[in-house]
Coordinates of C-alpha atoms (C1' of nucleotides) in Angstrom, one line a residue:
Chain A
X1353 CA 78.4 141.6 33.7
X1354 CA 74.9 141.6 32.8
X1355 CA 73.9 145.5 34.1
X1356 CA 70.9 145.2 36.1
X1357 CA 68.3 147.8 35.5
X1358 CA 68.4 149.6 38.8
X1359 CA 65.6 151.6 40.3
X1360 CA 67.7 153.0 43.0
X1361 CA 66.8 156.5 43.1
X1362 CA 68.4 159.1 45.2
X1363 CA 69.2 158.2 48.6
X1364 CA 71.3 160.0 51.1
X1365 CA 74.3 157.6 50.8
X1366 CA 74.2 158.9 47.0
X1367 CA 74.0 162.4 48.5
X1368 CA 77.3 161.8 50.2
X1369 CA 78.8 160.4 47.1
X1370 CA 77.8 163.4 45.2
X1371 CA 79.5 165.6 47.7
X1372 CA 82.5 163.8 47.8
X1373 CA 82.7 163.7 44.0
X1374 CA 82.0 167.4 44.1
X1375 CA 84.9 168.0 46.7
X1376 CA 87.2 165.5 44.9
X1377 CA 87.7 163.9 48.0
X1378 CA 88.6 160.5 46.6
X1379 CA 89.7 162.1 43.2
X1380 CA 85.7 161.0 42.0
X1381 CA 86.7 157.3 42.6
X1382 CA 83.7 155.3 44.1
X1383 CA 84.7 152.0 45.5
X1384 CA 82.4 149.8 47.5
X1385 CA 82.5 146.4 48.9
X1386 CA 80.0 143.6 49.9
X1387 CA 81.4 141.9 53.0
X1388 CA 79.7 138.9 54.1
X1389 CA 80.6 136.5 56.8
X1390 CA 80.5 132.9 55.6
X1391 CA 78.8 131.6 58.5
X1392 CA 75.1 131.2 56.8
X1393 CA 73.2 131.5 53.7
X1394 CA 72.2 134.9 52.2
X1395 CA 68.8 136.5 52.9
X1396 CA 66.7 139.0 50.9
X1397 CA 68.1 141.7 53.6
X1398 CA 71.5 140.8 52.2
X1399 CA 70.0 141.4 48.8
X1400 CA 69.2 145.0 49.7
X1401 CA 72.9 145.7 50.6
X1402 CA 74.1 143.8 47.7
X1403 CA 72.1 145.8 45.2
X1404 CA 73.1 149.1 47.1
X1405 CA 76.9 148.2 47.3
X1406 CA 77.1 147.0 43.7
X1407 CA 74.4 149.1 42.4
X1408 CA 75.9 152.1 43.7
X1409 CA 79.5 151.1 42.1
X1410 CA 77.5 150.8 38.7
X1411 CA 75.6 154.0 39.1
X1412 CA 79.0 155.9 39.6
X1413 CA 81.2 154.2 37.2
X1414 CA 83.1 152.6 40.1
X1415 CA 84.0 149.3 41.6
X1416 CA 82.4 146.7 44.0
X1417 CA 84.4 144.1 45.9
X1418 CA 83.0 140.8 47.1
X1419 CA 84.8 140.1 50.5
X1420 CA 84.5 137.5 52.9
X1421 CA 84.8 138.6 56.4
X1422 CA 86.3 135.3 57.5
X1423 CA 88.0 136.5 61.1
X1424 CA 86.1 133.9 63.1
X1425 CA 87.0 130.3 61.8
X1426 CA 84.9 128.7 64.5
X1427 CA 81.6 129.7 62.7
X1428 CA 82.7 129.8 59.2
X1429 CA 82.8 127.2 56.3
X1430 CA 83.4 127.2 52.6
X1431 CA 80.1 125.6 52.0
X1432 CA 78.8 129.1 52.9
X1433 CA 81.2 131.1 50.7
X1434 CA 80.1 128.7 47.8
X1435 CA 76.4 129.5 48.2
X1436 CA 77.2 133.2 48.8
X1437 CA 78.9 133.6 45.5
X1438 CA 76.4 131.8 43.8
X1439 CA 73.6 134.1 45.2
X1440 CA 75.5 137.2 44.3
X1441 CA 75.9 135.8 40.8
X1442 CA 72.2 134.9 40.6
X1443 CA 71.1 138.3 41.5
X1444 CA 73.1 139.7 38.6
X1445 CA 75.9 141.0 40.0
X1446 CA 79.8 140.3 39.1
X1447 CA 82.9 141.2 41.3
X1448 CA 85.2 140.6 38.4
X1449 CA 88.5 139.8 39.6
X1450 CA 87.9 141.5 43.0
X1451 CA 87.2 138.4 45.2
X1452 CA 88.7 138.9 48.7
X1453 CA 88.9 137.6 52.1
X1454 CA 89.9 139.3 55.3
X1455 CA 92.3 136.1 55.8
X1456 CA 94.1 137.2 52.7
X1457 CA 95.4 140.1 55.1
X1458 CA 96.4 138.2 58.0
X1459 CA 99.7 138.8 57.6
X1460 CA 99.3 142.5 57.1
X1461 CA 97.2 142.7 59.8
X1462 CA 99.7 140.9 62.0
X1463 CA 102.3 143.5 61.2
X1464 CA 100.2 146.5 61.7
X1465 CA 99.2 145.2 65.0
X1466 CA 103.1 145.1 65.6
X1467 CA 103.2 148.8 64.4
X1468 CA 100.5 149.7 66.8
X1469 CA 102.3 148.0 69.7
X1470 CA 105.5 150.2 68.6
X1471 CA 103.7 153.2 68.6
X1472 CA 102.5 152.5 72.0
X1473 CA 98.7 152.1 70.7
X1474 CA 98.0 148.3 71.7
X1475 CA 99.1 146.2 74.5
X1476 CA 98.8 142.6 75.4
X1477 CA 96.3 142.1 78.3
X1478 CA 96.4 139.0 80.8
X1479 CA 92.7 139.6 82.1
X1480 CA 90.2 137.2 81.8
X1481 CA 87.2 137.6 79.7
X1482 CA 85.3 137.9 82.8
X1483 CA 87.6 140.4 84.2
X1484 CA 87.6 142.3 81.2
X1485 CA 84.0 142.4 81.3
X1486 CA 84.1 143.8 84.8
X1487 CA 87.0 146.4 84.1
X1488 CA 84.9 147.8 81.0
X1489 CA 82.5 149.8 83.4
X1490 CA 78.8 150.0 82.4
X1491 CA 76.9 152.4 80.3
X1492 CA 76.8 154.8 83.1
X1493 CA 80.0 154.3 84.8
X1494 CA 83.6 154.4 83.5
X1495 CA 85.5 151.5 83.0
X1496 CA 89.0 150.9 85.1
X1497 CA 92.4 150.4 83.4
X1498 CA 93.9 147.0 82.8
X1499 CA 97.0 146.5 85.0
X1500 CA 98.7 145.6 81.9
X1501 CA 97.9 148.7 80.1
X1502 CA 101.2 150.2 80.6
X1503 CA 103.3 147.1 79.8
X1504 CA 106.6 148.0 78.1
X1505 CA 106.6 147.8 74.3
X1506 CA 109.4 145.4 74.2
X1507 CA 107.3 142.9 76.4
X1508 CA 104.2 143.6 74.4
X1509 CA 105.8 142.6 71.4
X1510 CA 107.5 139.7 72.8
X1511 CA 104.2 138.4 74.1
X1512 CA 102.2 139.2 71.2
X1513 CA 104.6 137.1 68.9
X1514 CA 104.5 134.2 71.4
X1515 CA 100.8 134.7 71.1
X1516 CA 101.0 134.1 67.5
X1517 CA 103.5 131.3 67.9
X1518 CA 101.1 129.4 70.0
X1519 CA 102.7 129.5 73.3
X1520 CA 99.8 130.3 75.2
X1521 CA 96.2 128.7 75.7
X1522 CA 93.1 129.7 74.1
X1523 CA 91.9 132.9 75.8
X1524 CA 94.9 133.4 78.0
X1525 CA 95.7 136.8 76.8
X1526 CA 94.5 139.1 74.1
X1527 CA 95.9 142.2 72.2
X1528 CA 94.0 145.3 73.2
X1529 CA 94.0 148.7 71.6
X1530 CA 95.1 151.4 74.0
X1531 CA 92.3 154.0 73.7
X1532 CA 90.2 155.4 76.6
X1533 CA 88.6 153.4 79.3
X1534 CA 86.4 156.3 80.3
X1535 CA 85.0 156.8 77.0
X1536 CA 81.2 157.0 77.1
X1537 CA 81.4 154.9 73.9
X1538 CA 81.9 151.2 75.2
X1539 CA 83.5 150.4 71.9
X1540 CA 86.5 152.7 72.7
X1541 CA 87.3 151.3 76.2
X1542 CA 90.4 149.5 74.9
X1543 CA 88.6 147.0 72.5
X1544 CA 90.0 143.6 71.8
X1545 CA 91.7 143.4 68.8
X1546 CA 93.1 140.0 68.7
X1547 CA 92.4 136.7 70.6
X1548 CA 93.9 133.3 70.8
X1549 CA 91.7 130.8 69.3
X1550 CA 92.9 127.3 68.2
X1551 CA 90.1 126.6 65.1
X1552 CA 90.8 125.4 61.8
X1553 CA 90.2 127.9 59.1
X1554 CA 88.5 127.5 56.0
X1555 CA 91.4 129.2 54.0
X1556 CA 94.6 129.4 56.2
X1557 CA 94.1 126.1 58.0
X1558 CA 96.1 126.0 61.1
X1559 CA 98.7 128.4 60.1
X1560 CA 97.2 130.8 62.8
X1561 CA 96.0 130.5 66.3
X1562 CA 95.4 134.1 66.8
X1563 CA 92.7 135.7 64.8
X1564 CA 91.7 139.4 64.4
X1565 CA 88.6 140.9 65.4
X1566 CA 85.7 142.3 63.1
X1567 CA 86.4 145.9 64.6
X1568 CA 90.0 145.7 63.8
X1569 CA 90.1 143.7 60.4
X1570 CA 87.1 145.5 58.8
X1571 CA 88.4 148.8 58.6
X1572 CA 91.8 148.0 57.6
X1573 CA 90.6 145.7 54.9
X1574 CA 88.6 148.5 53.5
X1575 CA 91.7 150.6 53.5
X1576 CA 94.1 148.0 51.8
X1577 CA 91.4 147.6 49.1
X1578 CA 91.0 151.4 48.5
X1579 CA 87.6 151.3 49.4
X1580 CA 85.9 154.8 49.5
X1581 CA 82.5 154.3 50.9
X1582 CA 81.8 151.6 53.4
X1583 CA 78.3 150.8 53.6
X1584 CA 77.0 148.8 56.7
X1585 CA 73.9 148.5 58.7
X1586 CA 72.8 150.6 61.7
X1587 CA 74.0 148.5 64.6
X1588 CA 77.9 149.5 63.6
X1589 CA 76.9 153.2 63.9
X1590 CA 78.7 153.3 67.6
X1591 CA 81.7 151.4 65.9
X1592 CA 82.5 154.1 63.6
X1593 CA 84.9 155.8 65.8
X1594 CA 86.6 152.8 66.2
X1595 CA 86.7 152.0 62.7
X1596 CA 88.3 155.6 61.8
X1597 CA 90.8 155.0 65.1
X1598 CA 92.1 151.7 63.3
X1599 CA 92.8 153.5 60.1
X1600 CA 93.9 156.7 61.3
X1601 CA 96.0 156.0 64.0
X1602 CA 99.3 155.5 61.9
X1603 CA 98.4 157.9 59.5
X1604 CA 99.0 155.6 56.7
X1605 CA 95.7 155.8 55.0
X1606 CA 94.5 159.2 53.6
X1607 CA 91.9 159.8 52.7
X1608 CA 90.2 157.3 54.9
X1609 CA 87.4 155.4 53.7
X1610 CA 84.0 156.7 55.2
X1611 CA 81.5 154.2 56.9
X1612 CA 78.0 154.8 56.2
X1613 CA 75.2 153.1 57.9
X1614 CA 71.7 152.3 56.8
X1615 CA 68.8 150.5 58.2
X1616 CA 68.6 146.8 57.5
X1617 CA 65.5 145.5 56.1
X1618 CA 62.4 143.7 58.1
X1619 CA 59.7 142.0 56.3
X1620 CA 56.2 141.3 57.6
X1621 CA 55.3 137.7 58.1
X1622 CA 59.0 136.5 58.6
X1623 CA 62.0 136.7 60.5
X1624 CA 65.5 137.7 59.1
X1625 CA 68.2 137.2 61.4
X1626 CA 70.5 134.5 60.4
X1627 CA 70.3 133.2 63.8
X1628 CA 66.5 132.5 63.6
X1629 CA 66.8 131.4 60.1
X1630 CA 69.5 128.6 61.3
X1631 CA 67.1 127.6 63.9
X1632 CA 64.3 127.0 61.7
X1633 CA 66.4 124.9 59.6
X1634 CA 68.1 122.8 62.5
X1635 CA 64.9 122.4 64.4
X1636 CA 63.1 120.8 61.3
X1637 CA 60.6 123.6 60.8
X1638 CA 61.5 124.0 57.1
X1639 CA 63.3 121.5 54.9
X1640 CA 66.5 123.5 54.5
X1641 CA 68.2 126.9 53.8
X1642 CA 66.4 126.6 50.4
X1643 CA 62.9 125.9 51.6
X1644 CA 60.7 127.7 49.4
X1645 CA 59.2 129.3 52.5
X1646 CA 62.5 131.1 53.7
X1647 CA 63.5 134.7 52.9
X1648 CA 66.8 133.2 52.0
X1649 CA 68.1 134.0 48.5
X1650 CA 68.3 130.2 47.6
X1651 CA 64.6 129.7 49.1
X1652 CA 63.2 132.6 46.9
X1653 CA 65.1 131.2 43.8
X1654 CA 63.8 127.7 44.4
X1655 CA 60.3 129.1 44.9
X1656 CA 60.5 130.7 41.5
X1657 CA 61.4 134.4 42.3
X1658 CA 63.3 136.0 39.6
X1659 CA 66.6 138.1 40.1
X1660 CA 64.8 140.9 38.3
X1661 CA 61.9 141.0 40.9
X1662 CA 64.1 140.9 43.8
X1663 CA 66.2 143.8 42.2
X1664 CA 63.1 145.7 41.7
X1665 CA 62.0 145.4 45.2
X1666 CA 65.3 146.4 46.6
X1667 CA 65.2 149.6 44.3
X1668 CA 61.7 150.3 45.7
X1669 CA 62.2 150.0 49.4
X1670 CA 64.7 152.8 49.6
X1671 CA 67.5 153.3 51.6
X1672 CA 67.3 155.1 54.8
X1673 CA 68.2 155.3 58.6
X1674 CA 64.8 154.9 60.1
X1675 CA 64.1 151.3 61.1
X1676 CA 61.2 149.8 59.2
X1677 CA 59.3 147.1 58.4
X1678 CA 58.3 146.4 54.5
X1679 CA 54.9 144.8 53.8
X1680 CA 55.7 141.5 52.1
X1681 CA 52.9 142.4 49.6
X1682 CA 55.5 144.7 47.9
X1683 CA 57.8 141.8 47.2
X1684 CA 54.9 139.9 45.8
X1685 CA 53.8 142.7 43.7
X1686 CA 57.5 143.0 42.2
X1687 CA 57.2 139.1 41.0
X1688 CA 53.8 139.5 39.8
X1689 CA 54.9 142.5 37.7
X1690 CA 57.9 140.9 36.4
X1691 CA 56.3 137.5 35.5
X1692 CA 53.0 138.9 34.2
X1693 CA 54.2 139.8 30.7
X1694 CA 56.8 137.0 30.6
X1695 CA 55.3 134.0 32.0
X1696 CA 53.4 131.6 29.6
X1697 CA 50.0 130.5 30.7
X1698 CA 49.1 126.9 31.6
X1699 CA 45.7 125.6 32.8
X1700 CA 45.9 123.7 36.0
X1701 CA 43.0 122.3 38.0
X1702 CA 44.0 121.9 41.8
X1703 CA 41.0 120.5 42.9
X1704 CA 39.2 118.7 40.3
X1705 CA 35.5 118.3 39.7
X1706 CA 34.4 115.9 36.8
X1707 CA 32.4 117.5 33.8
X1708 CA 30.7 115.6 31.3
X1709 CA 29.4 117.3 28.3
X1710 CA 26.4 115.0 27.2
X1711 CA 25.8 116.5 23.8
X1712 CA 29.5 116.1 22.9
X1713 CA 30.4 113.1 20.6
X1714 CA 32.0 110.0 22.7
X1715 CA 35.4 109.9 21.1
X1716 CA 35.7 113.4 19.7
X1717 CA 38.9 115.2 20.7
X1718 CA 39.5 118.8 19.4
X1719 CA 42.7 120.5 19.4
X1720 CA 42.0 123.9 20.4
X1721 CA 44.6 127.0 20.0
X1722 CA 45.0 129.0 23.1
X1723 CA 47.4 132.1 23.4
X1724 CA 50.2 131.6 25.5
X1725 CA 50.1 135.1 27.2
X1726 CA 47.5 137.8 26.3
X1727 CA 49.9 140.4 27.4
X1728 CA 52.5 139.4 24.8
X1729 CA 51.2 137.8 21.6
X1730 CA 54.9 137.2 20.4
X1731 CA 54.8 134.6 22.8
X1732 CA 52.5 132.5 20.5
X1733 CA 50.0 129.8 20.8
X1734 CA 49.7 126.5 21.9
X1735 CA 47.5 123.6 21.4
X1736 CA 45.2 122.2 24.1
X1737 CA 43.0 119.0 23.8
X1738 CA 39.5 119.3 24.5
X1739 CA 36.9 116.4 25.0
X1740 CA 33.8 115.0 26.4
X1741 CA 35.0 114.6 29.8
X1742 CA 36.8 117.3 31.4
X1743 CA 38.1 118.5 34.9
X1744 CA 37.1 122.1 36.5
X1745 CA 37.9 123.7 39.7
X1746 CA 35.7 122.4 42.5
X1747 CA 35.4 126.3 43.6
X1748 CA 33.9 127.0 40.3
X1749 CA 30.8 125.3 40.9
X1750 CA 28.5 126.3 43.6
X1751 CA 24.9 124.7 44.4
X1752 CA 23.4 127.7 46.0
X1753 CA 25.8 131.0 45.0
X1754 CA 25.8 133.9 46.8
X1755 CA 25.1 136.9 44.7
X1756 CA 27.7 138.2 42.2
X1757 CA 28.9 134.6 41.8
X1758 CA 29.9 134.5 38.0
X1759 CA 30.6 130.6 37.9
X1760 CA 29.0 127.6 37.3
X1761 CA 25.6 127.1 39.0
X1762 CA 22.8 124.6 38.2
X1763 CA 21.0 125.6 35.1
X1764 CA 23.8 128.3 34.7
X1765 CA 26.2 129.0 32.1
X1766 CA 30.1 129.5 31.8
X1767 CA 32.6 129.9 29.2
X1768 CA 35.2 127.4 29.3
X1769 CA 38.5 129.1 28.6
X1770 CA 39.4 128.9 24.9
X1771 CA 36.7 126.8 24.3
X1772 CA 32.7 126.7 24.6
X1773 CA 30.1 127.8 26.5
X1774 CA 28.5 125.2 28.8
X1775 CA 25.3 124.9 30.5
X1776 CA 25.0 122.8 33.9
X1777 CA 22.1 120.6 33.4
X1778 CA 22.3 118.1 36.1
X1779 CA 24.5 117.8 39.5
X1780 CA 25.4 114.3 40.2
X1781 CA 26.2 113.7 44.1
X1782 CA 27.5 110.6 46.0
X1783 CA 25.8 109.1 49.0
X1784 CA 27.2 111.6 51.3
X1785 CA 25.6 114.4 49.3
X1786 CA 28.8 115.7 47.9
X1787 CA 29.1 117.0 44.3
X1788 CA 31.1 114.4 42.4
X1789 CA 30.3 115.2 38.5
X1790 CA 28.4 117.7 36.7
X1791 CA 26.5 116.7 33.5
X1792 CA 26.6 119.8 31.1
X1793 CA 25.7 120.7 27.7
X1794 CA 28.0 122.7 25.3
X1795 CA 26.8 125.2 22.8
X1796 CA 28.6 124.5 19.4
X1797 CA 28.3 127.9 18.1
X1798 CA 30.2 129.5 20.7
X1799 CA 33.7 128.1 19.9
X1800 CA 36.7 130.6 21.0
X1801 CA 37.8 132.5 17.8
X1802 CA 34.8 131.3 15.5
X1803 CA 33.5 134.8 15.9
X1804 CA 30.6 134.1 18.3
X1805 CA 29.4 137.1 20.2
X1806 CA 27.4 135.2 23.0
X1807 CA 28.8 136.6 26.2
X1808 CA 28.5 135.1 29.5
X1809 CA 29.8 136.6 32.8
X1810 CA 32.2 133.9 34.0
X1811 CA 35.2 132.2 32.3
X1812 CA 36.5 129.1 33.9
X1813 CA 39.8 127.0 33.4
X1814 CA 39.7 123.2 32.6
X1815 CA 41.7 120.3 31.5
X1816 CA 40.6 117.4 29.2
X1817 CA 40.2 114.1 31.2
X1818 CA 41.8 112.2 28.6
X1819 CA 45.2 114.2 28.4
X1820 CA 45.3 115.5 31.9
X1821 CA 48.8 115.2 33.2
X1822 CA 48.8 114.3 37.2
X1823 CA 51.1 116.6 38.9
X1824 CA 52.0 118.1 42.5
X1825 CA 51.5 121.4 43.2
X1826 CA 52.8 123.0 46.3
X1827 CA 51.0 125.9 47.7
X1828 CA 53.0 128.2 49.9
X1829 CA 51.9 130.9 52.3
X1830 CA 53.6 133.1 54.7
X1831 CA 56.1 131.5 57.0
X1832 CA 54.2 132.9 60.1
X1833 CA 50.7 133.5 60.3
X1834 CA 51.1 137.0 61.8
X1835 CA 52.8 140.3 60.6
X1836 CA 55.4 140.2 63.4
X1837 CA 56.4 136.8 64.4
X1838 CA 58.9 138.0 67.0
X1839 CA 56.1 139.8 69.2
X1840 CA 54.9 138.5 72.4
X1841 CA 57.0 135.8 74.5
X1842 CA 55.9 132.6 72.8
X1843 CA 58.9 131.2 71.0
X1844 CA 58.8 132.0 67.6
X1845 CA 59.5 128.5 66.2
X1846 CA 56.4 127.3 67.7
X1847 CA 54.5 130.0 65.3
X1848 CA 55.2 128.7 62.1
X1849 CA 52.2 128.9 59.8
X1850 CA 51.0 125.3 59.7
X1851 CA 49.5 126.0 56.4
X1852 CA 52.5 127.3 55.0
X1853 CA 52.8 124.4 52.8
X1854 CA 50.0 122.7 51.3
X1855 CA 50.6 119.9 48.9
X1856 CA 48.0 119.0 46.1
X1857 CA 47.4 116.4 43.4
X1858 CA 46.4 118.3 40.4
X1859 CA 45.5 117.9 36.9
X1860 CA 47.4 120.0 34.5
X1861 CA 47.3 120.4 30.5
X1862 CA 49.7 118.0 28.6
X1863 CA 52.0 120.9 27.6
X1864 CA 53.4 120.8 31.3
X1865 CA 55.6 117.6 30.2
X1866 CA 57.9 120.3 28.6
X1867 CA 58.6 122.1 32.1
X1868 CA 62.0 121.9 33.2
X1869 CA 63.1 122.7 36.7
X1870 CA 63.1 126.4 37.1
X1871 CA 60.6 127.1 34.4
X1872 CA 58.0 129.5 35.3
X1873 CA 54.3 129.8 34.3
X1874 CA 51.0 131.4 35.3
X1875 CA 48.5 128.9 36.1
X1876 CA 45.3 130.8 34.8
X1877 CA 43.4 132.0 37.8
X1878 CA 45.7 130.7 40.2
X1879 CA 49.0 132.5 40.2
X1880 CA 52.5 131.9 39.2
X1881 CA 54.2 128.6 39.5
X1882 CA 57.8 127.2 38.9
X1883 CA 58.9 123.6 38.3
X1884 CA 60.6 122.6 41.6
X1885 CA 63.8 120.4 41.3
X1886 CA 62.3 117.5 42.7
X1887 CA 60.1 117.3 39.7
X1888 CA 60.3 113.9 37.6
X1889 CA 59.3 113.0 34.1
X1890 CA 56.5 110.9 35.7
X1891 CA 55.4 113.7 38.0
X1892 CA 56.1 117.4 37.7
X1893 CA 56.4 119.2 40.8
X1894 CA 55.0 122.9 40.7
X1895 CA 55.8 125.6 43.4
X1896 CA 53.4 128.3 43.9
X1897 CA 55.7 131.4 43.7
X1898 CA 52.9 133.7 44.4
X1899 CA 49.0 133.8 43.8
X1900 CA 47.1 136.1 41.4
X1901 CA 45.3 139.1 43.3
X1902 CA 41.9 138.0 44.0
X1903 CA 39.0 140.4 44.4
X1904 CA 36.5 137.5 44.7
X1905 CA 38.1 136.4 47.8
X1906 CA 37.6 140.1 49.2
X1907 CA 34.0 140.1 48.2
X1908 CA 33.0 137.0 50.0
X1909 CA 34.8 138.2 53.4
Chain B
rA1131 C1' 70.6 156.6 83.3
rG1132 C1' 76.1 157.7 79.8
rG1133 C1' 77.0 157.6 74.6
rG1134 C1' 75.2 156.9 69.2
rG1135 C1' 70.8 157.2 66.0
rC1136 C1' 65.6 157.6 64.5
rG1137 C1' 60.3 159.8 64.3
rU1138 C1' 56.4 162.5 57.0
rA1139 C1' 49.5 158.3 55.4
rG1140 C1' 47.9 151.2 57.3
rC1141 C1' 53.3 150.0 55.1
rC1142 C1' 58.1 152.0 52.5
rA1143 C1' 59.8 156.8 51.4
rA1144 C1' 60.9 161.8 48.5
rG1145 C1' 61.2 166.5 50.6
rU1146 C1' 69.3 169.8 49.2
rC1147 C1' 68.6 178.3 49.5
rG1148 C1' 62.4 178.4 55.0
rG1149 C1' 57.5 179.6 50.1
rU1150 C1' 52.5 176.4 51.0
rA1151 C1' 53.5 167.7 51.5
rA1152 C1' 56.5 163.3 45.2
rG1153 C1' 56.4 158.5 44.1
rG1154 C1' 55.3 153.0 45.2
rC1155 C1' 52.7 149.0 48.2
rA1156 C1' 48.1 148.2 50.2
rA1157 C1' 43.0 149.8 50.8
rC1158 C1' 38.4 151.7 48.6
rG1159 C1' 35.4 152.9 44.2
rG1160 C1' 34.4 152.8 39.0
rA1161 C1' 35.5 151.1 33.7
rC1162 C1' 37.1 147.1 30.7
rU1163 C1' 37.9 141.9 30.5
rU1164 C1' 37.3 134.7 27.0
rU1165 C1' 42.2 134.8 33.7
rG1166 C1' 37.2 138.1 39.4
rA1167 C1' 44.0 138.4 36.4
rC1168 C1' 46.4 142.5 33.6
rU1169 C1' 45.2 147.4 32.0
rC1170 C1' 42.8 152.3 32.7
rC1171 C1' 40.4 156.2 35.4
rG1172 C1' 39.5 158.1 40.6
rU1173 C1' 39.7 158.5 46.2
rC1174 C1' 43.3 158.2 50.1
rA1175 C1' 48.3 163.5 55.1
rU1176 C1' 44.4 171.6 55.8
rG1177 C1' 48.9 167.3 57.7
rC1178 C1' 54.9 166.0 58.8
rG1179 C1' 56.1 162.6 67.3
rU1180 C1' 54.7 166.8 70.7
rU1181 C1' 54.8 171.7 72.8
rG1182 C1' 56.3 176.5 72.5
rG1183 C1' 59.5 180.2 69.8
rU1184 C1' 61.7 183.0 65.2
rU1185 C1' 59.4 184.5 60.5
rC1186 C1' 55.1 187.6 56.1
rG1187 C1' 55.6 182.3 55.7
rA1188 C1' 58.3 176.3 59.2
rG1189 C1' 58.2 169.0 57.5
rU1190 C1' 62.5 172.3 56.8
rC1191 C1' 65.5 177.1 61.7
rC1192 C1' 65.7 177.3 67.4
rA1193 C1' 64.4 175.3 72.6
rG1194 C1' 62.1 172.0 75.6
rC1195 C1' 59.3 167.4 76.1
rC1196 C1' 57.4 162.3 74.5
rG1197 C1' 58.5 157.7 71.8
rC1198 C1' 61.2 153.8 69.5
rC1199 C1' 66.3 151.5 68.0
rC1200 C1' 71.7 150.4 68.9
rC1201 C1' 76.1 149.8 72.4
rU1202 C1' 78.5 146.7 78.7
rG1203 C1' 81.1 139.2 73.1
rC1204 C1' 87.7 137.1 73.5
rC1205 C1' 80.5 137.6 67.3
rA1206 C1' 79.9 139.8 62.9

RNA sequence: AGGGGCGUAGCCAAGUCGGUAAGGCAACGGACUUUGACUCCGUCAUGCGUUGGUUCGAGUCCAGCCGCCCCUGCCA
């Protein structure tokens, strides 16, 4: 695999591994796994987990498995397993031949359950779901033991087999662990291990009508695969005693893999739970899981984010146990930093204002040479046509400019990037008083690269009218207008930022015809953009990945 | 309330034997600039939830208090 350059510095999980390696607990072996449930698309929070698990294996010369936690066929689909594999690969990680499914272990898990019954550690319970809930007790009161708790082993074995054989309707009985109904940890009050559920499984089809629960299948899957460090998120902390129970109870797996919990990623201006992301998709608030505004891996990819930037981000946010919300600006910083030296520059005018150079010959066209990236001259130069009629950005001209405005003003001068210094001689307006055209003169002595020493304060980008390529530019902004979209009681769906997508008919320099879907550029003075798959030869479409930092916008406030 | 966790700057986060608070993002000054970008320089915790205690010395040890998160799915 390509070895991602990781910024994972030390964290408490690596400290634990260092100690285990020092004591020889796992014989210097480090084996992690990334265990998604294939019931939705991966998001940037999963990227944190992927980078942690695969990155940790890389750091210690160990291995990381990809394992689908597919124990609930009513929610899982192959569409999701495919997208998950694509996303993990795109992020730059490789599971080699270690692609597993919890469903690979259905037979072993069933046998293990029978052993549990034989050992008197599990029983078939006929209580209804509602009754089980009542028997469970509350946070402060102990639960009551099920009347089926002391069923004879032989009867349990028989009933469990008949559950498997489909002799009972869905929900009629469950297999439960026999632990402690008085435990202060509710997860230990005889948790359900198997339920009857007639659902078509994406891999095992209709072979089974009983399916294991996560709390049972997960620790054993880890044990079967020889996982040493089983990393998961904080909400599973209270499940750890059950994890340990499942692995230890029959004494088969030593040393036991250790479950370690860390805080999941939260980001400002967006939501992260699969449930909420799904709601956005299903309610049509976004165009799909890969809508460029979504914090999904597929959304970020379509937006134009690079795997390098996402990995860098995951390395910078750290790994700890405190609940936290990371500033979205850090993610944006990471793409800018990645793309700055890599992305070729292009000039695009998003809101065109016509400029006519009155002293420039009518039919003359010059081919100007402009560097592709001032941060890296090895990226070379390109030829950009220049002529008498041009377009500049509307916001680069002001009739009554505020102080410190460095752009074009009546009678003022500005440099056209890579071309000449021009002076605004006349402002043409329409009947409503809108500025529709600027009549300017250019100074032939100031051609870029000619050695001219004349300086002006402002430089502005432009496109030549005769060669301008019409394109669509999609300007994306935060999915939600506030840092914490979940705050308050108003439904978060109704809070989607109405300006999160603004599509503009723009003009771009002709070099852009070469852009292929996924190509990334910096549109000078605007930001980083990538060609969207919607692009056609007739009309390229560009997504704004992120804007450039804009200190002028701050001054204006 | 029972159990399990967590509290270091606006945000994230180092801080391993107690020895006098890393780094990044953001922000704010300034230099440079044919991208108001990039880059560079500088500023940004006498303070580590809080109150006491131990100690020559406490973010680190002890006790109490406060706040926040998770757990009562036949979800993961």
